[in-house]
PDB file of C-alpha atoms in Angstrom:
ATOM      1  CA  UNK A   1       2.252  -9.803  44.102  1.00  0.00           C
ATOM      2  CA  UNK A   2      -0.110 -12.356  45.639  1.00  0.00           C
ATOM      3  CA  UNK A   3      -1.400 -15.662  43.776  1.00  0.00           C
ATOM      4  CA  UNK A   4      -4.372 -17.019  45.554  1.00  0.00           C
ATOM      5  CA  UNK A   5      -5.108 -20.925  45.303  1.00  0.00           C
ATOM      6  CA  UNK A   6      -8.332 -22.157  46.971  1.00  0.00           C
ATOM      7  CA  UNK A   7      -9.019 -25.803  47.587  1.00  0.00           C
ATOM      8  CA  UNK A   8     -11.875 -27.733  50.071  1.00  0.00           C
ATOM      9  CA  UNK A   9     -15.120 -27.062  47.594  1.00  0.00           C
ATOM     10  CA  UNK A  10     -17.071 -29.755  47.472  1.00  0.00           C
ATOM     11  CA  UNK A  11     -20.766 -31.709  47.204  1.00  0.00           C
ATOM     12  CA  UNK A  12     -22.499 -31.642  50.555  1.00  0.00           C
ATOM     13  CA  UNK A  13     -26.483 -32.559  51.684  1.00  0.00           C
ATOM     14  CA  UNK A  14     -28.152 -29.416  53.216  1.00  0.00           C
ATOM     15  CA  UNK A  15     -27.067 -28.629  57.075  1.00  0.00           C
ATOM     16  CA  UNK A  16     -23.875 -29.924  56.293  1.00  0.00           C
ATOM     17  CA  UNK A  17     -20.396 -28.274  56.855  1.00  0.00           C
ATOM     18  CA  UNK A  18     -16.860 -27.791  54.257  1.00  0.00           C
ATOM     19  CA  UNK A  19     -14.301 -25.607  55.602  1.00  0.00           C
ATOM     20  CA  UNK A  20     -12.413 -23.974  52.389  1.00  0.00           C
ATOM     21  CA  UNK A  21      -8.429 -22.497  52.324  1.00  0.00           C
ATOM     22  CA  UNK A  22      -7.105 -20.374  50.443  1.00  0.00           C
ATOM     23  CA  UNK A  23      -3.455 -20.845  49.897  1.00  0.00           C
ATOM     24  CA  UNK A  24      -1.607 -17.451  49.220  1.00  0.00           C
ATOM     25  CA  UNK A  25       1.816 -17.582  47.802  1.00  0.00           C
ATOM     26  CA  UNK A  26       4.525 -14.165  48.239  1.00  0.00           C
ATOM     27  CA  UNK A  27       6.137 -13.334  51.697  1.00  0.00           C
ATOM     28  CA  UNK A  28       3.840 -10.295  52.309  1.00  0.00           C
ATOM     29  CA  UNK A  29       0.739 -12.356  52.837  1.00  0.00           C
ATOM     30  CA  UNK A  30       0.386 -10.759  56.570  1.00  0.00           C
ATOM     31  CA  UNK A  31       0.572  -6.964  55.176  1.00  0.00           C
ATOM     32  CA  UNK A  32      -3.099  -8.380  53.183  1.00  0.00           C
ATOM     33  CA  UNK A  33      -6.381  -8.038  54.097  1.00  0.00           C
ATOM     34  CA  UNK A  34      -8.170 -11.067  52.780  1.00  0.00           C
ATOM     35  CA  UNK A  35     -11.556 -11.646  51.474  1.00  0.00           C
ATOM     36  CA  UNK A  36     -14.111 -14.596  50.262  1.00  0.00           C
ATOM     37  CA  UNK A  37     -16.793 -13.809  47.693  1.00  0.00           C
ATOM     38  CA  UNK A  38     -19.269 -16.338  45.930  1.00  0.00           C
ATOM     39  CA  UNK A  39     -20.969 -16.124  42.982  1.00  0.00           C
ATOM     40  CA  UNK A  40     -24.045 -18.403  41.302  1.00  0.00           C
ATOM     41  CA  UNK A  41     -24.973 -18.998  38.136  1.00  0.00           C
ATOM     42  CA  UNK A  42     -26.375 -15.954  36.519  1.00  0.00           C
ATOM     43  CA  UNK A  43     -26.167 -14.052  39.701  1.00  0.00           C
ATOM     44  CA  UNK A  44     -23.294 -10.808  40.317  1.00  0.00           C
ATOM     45  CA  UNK A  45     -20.199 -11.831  42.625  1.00  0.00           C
ATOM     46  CA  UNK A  46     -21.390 -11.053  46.613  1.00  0.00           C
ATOM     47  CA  UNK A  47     -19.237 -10.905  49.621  1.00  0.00           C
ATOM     48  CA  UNK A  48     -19.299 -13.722  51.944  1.00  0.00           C
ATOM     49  CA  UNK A  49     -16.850 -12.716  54.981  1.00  0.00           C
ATOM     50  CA  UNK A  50     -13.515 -10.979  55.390  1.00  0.00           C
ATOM     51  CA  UNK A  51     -10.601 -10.131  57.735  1.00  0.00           C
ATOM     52  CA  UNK A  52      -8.067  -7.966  58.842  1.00  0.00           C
ATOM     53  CA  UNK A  53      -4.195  -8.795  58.357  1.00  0.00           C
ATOM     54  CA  UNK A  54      -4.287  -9.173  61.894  1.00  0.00           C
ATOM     55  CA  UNK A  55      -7.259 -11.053  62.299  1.00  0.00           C
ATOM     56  CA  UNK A  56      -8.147  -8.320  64.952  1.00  0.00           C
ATOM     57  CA  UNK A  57     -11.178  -7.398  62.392  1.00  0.00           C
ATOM     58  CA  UNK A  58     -13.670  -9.904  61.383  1.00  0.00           C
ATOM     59  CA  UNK A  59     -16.921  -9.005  58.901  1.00  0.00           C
ATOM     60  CA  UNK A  60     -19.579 -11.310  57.347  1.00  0.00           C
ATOM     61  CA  UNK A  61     -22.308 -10.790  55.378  1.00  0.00           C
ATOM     62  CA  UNK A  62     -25.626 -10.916  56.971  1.00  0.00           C
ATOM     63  CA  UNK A  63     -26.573 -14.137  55.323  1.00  0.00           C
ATOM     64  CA  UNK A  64     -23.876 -15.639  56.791  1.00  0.00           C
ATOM     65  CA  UNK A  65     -23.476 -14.410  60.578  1.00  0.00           C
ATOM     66  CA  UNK A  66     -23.443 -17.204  63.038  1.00  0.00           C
ATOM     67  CA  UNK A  67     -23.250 -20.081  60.769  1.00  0.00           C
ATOM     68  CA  UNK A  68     -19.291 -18.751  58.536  1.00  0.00           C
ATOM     69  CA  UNK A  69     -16.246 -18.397  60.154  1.00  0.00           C
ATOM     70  CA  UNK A  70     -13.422 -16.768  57.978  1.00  0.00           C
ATOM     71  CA  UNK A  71      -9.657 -17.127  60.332  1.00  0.00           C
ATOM     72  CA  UNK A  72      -6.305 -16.815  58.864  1.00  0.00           C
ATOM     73  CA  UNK A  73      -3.178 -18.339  59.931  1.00  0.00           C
ATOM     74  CA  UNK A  74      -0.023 -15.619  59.028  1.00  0.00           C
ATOM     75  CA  UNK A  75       2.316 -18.437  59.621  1.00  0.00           C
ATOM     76  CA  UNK A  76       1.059 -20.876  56.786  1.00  0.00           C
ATOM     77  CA  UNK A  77       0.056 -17.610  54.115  1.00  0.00           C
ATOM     78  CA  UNK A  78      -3.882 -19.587  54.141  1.00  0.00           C
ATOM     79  CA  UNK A  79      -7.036 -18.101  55.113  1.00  0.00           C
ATOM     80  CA  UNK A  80      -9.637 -20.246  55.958  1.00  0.00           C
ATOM     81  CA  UNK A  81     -13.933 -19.942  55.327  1.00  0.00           C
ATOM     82  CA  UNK A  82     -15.402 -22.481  57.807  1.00  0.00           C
ATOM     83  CA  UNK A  83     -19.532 -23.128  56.573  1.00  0.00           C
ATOM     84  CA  UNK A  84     -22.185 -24.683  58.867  1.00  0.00           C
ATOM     85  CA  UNK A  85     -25.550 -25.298  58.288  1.00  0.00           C
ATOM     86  CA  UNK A  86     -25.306 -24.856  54.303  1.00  0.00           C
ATOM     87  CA  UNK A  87     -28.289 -24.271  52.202  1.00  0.00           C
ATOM     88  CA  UNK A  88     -29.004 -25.143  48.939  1.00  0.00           C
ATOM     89  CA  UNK A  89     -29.017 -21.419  47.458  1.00  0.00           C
ATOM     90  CA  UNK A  90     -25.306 -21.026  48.743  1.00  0.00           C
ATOM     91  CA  UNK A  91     -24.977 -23.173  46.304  1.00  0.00           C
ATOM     92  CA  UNK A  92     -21.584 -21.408  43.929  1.00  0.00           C
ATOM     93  CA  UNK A  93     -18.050 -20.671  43.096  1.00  0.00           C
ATOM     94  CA  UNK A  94     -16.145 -19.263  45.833  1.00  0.00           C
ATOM     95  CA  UNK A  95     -13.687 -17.137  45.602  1.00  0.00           C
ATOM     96  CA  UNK A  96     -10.808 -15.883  47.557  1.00  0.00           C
ATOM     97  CA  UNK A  97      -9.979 -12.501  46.983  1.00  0.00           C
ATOM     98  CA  UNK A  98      -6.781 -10.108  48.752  1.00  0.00           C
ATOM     99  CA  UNK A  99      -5.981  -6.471  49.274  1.00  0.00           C
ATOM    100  CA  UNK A 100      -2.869  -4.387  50.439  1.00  0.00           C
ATOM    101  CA  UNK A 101      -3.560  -2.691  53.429  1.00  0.00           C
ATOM    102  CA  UNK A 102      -4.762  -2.882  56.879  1.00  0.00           C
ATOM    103  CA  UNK A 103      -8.398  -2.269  56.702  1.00  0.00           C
ATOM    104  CA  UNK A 104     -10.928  -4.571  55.049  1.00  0.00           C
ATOM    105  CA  UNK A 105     -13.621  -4.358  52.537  1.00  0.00           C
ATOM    106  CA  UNK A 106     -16.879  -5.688  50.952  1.00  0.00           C
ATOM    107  CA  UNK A 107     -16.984  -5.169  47.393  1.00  0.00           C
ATOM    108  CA  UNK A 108     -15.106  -6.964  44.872  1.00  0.00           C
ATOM    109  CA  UNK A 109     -13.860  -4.065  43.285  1.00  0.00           C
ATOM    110  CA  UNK A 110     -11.519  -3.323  46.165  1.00  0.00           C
ATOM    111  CA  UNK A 111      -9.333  -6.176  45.796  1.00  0.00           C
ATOM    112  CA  UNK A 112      -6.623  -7.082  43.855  1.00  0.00           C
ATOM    113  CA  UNK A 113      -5.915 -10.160  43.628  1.00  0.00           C
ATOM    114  CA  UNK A 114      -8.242 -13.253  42.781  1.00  0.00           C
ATOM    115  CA  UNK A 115      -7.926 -17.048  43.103  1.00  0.00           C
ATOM    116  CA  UNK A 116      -9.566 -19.430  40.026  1.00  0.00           C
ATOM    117  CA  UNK A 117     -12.575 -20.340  42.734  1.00  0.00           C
ATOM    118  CA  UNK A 118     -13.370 -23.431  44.361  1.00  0.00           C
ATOM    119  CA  UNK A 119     -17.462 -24.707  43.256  1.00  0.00           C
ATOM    120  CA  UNK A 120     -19.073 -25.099  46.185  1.00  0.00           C
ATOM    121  CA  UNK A 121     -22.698 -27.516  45.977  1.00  0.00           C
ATOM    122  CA  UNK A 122     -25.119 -27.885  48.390  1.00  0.00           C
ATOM    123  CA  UNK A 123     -28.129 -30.472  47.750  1.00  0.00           C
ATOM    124  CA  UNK A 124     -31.392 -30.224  49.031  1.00  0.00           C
TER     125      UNK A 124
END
């Protein structure tokens, strides 16, 4: 079993930057492929970026490529979601998200285990 706790949401102008963890509690943390979804008001849940239990495989949503980083550090159970140039319509909830295995995935139906979210708003 996996609990997922993220933390570094926040208020930030337009072209700014947060990087958000996501704190991951059980000894297995390394045998999980880990995941970051957001979701807006009104809107269905979409995949942001993911990565391997390795960190050998690294996917992002189109959106996203070039400006996200996702990373994970084994050692300290966290997976990080670094965001550059925000834009107002990423304004939403992120969410960390984890699945057993090696190999990664895009849909939220293919993990198992959720954090509460971390609101993430960016003005314009």
């Amino acid at each position: 079993q996996v609990q997922l706790v993220e933390s570094g949401g926040g208020l930030v102008q337009a072209g700014g930057s947060l990087r958000l963890s996501c704190a991951a509690s059980g000894r297995t943390f390394s045998s999980y492929a880990m995941g970051w979804f957001r979701q807006a008001p009104g809107k269905e849940r979409e995949f942001v970026a993911a990565i391997s239990w390795s960190s050998g495989n690294t996917y992002y949503a189109d959106s996203v490529k070039g400006r996200f980083t996702i990373s994970r550090d084994n050692a300290k159970n966290t997976v990080y979601l670094q965001m550059n140039s925000l834009k107002p319509e990423e304004t939403a909830v992120y969410y960390c998200a984890a699945r057993p295995g090696v190999t990664v995935a895009t849909t939220p139906w293919e993990y198992n285990h959720w954090g509460q979210g971390t609101q993430v708003t960016v003005s314009s």
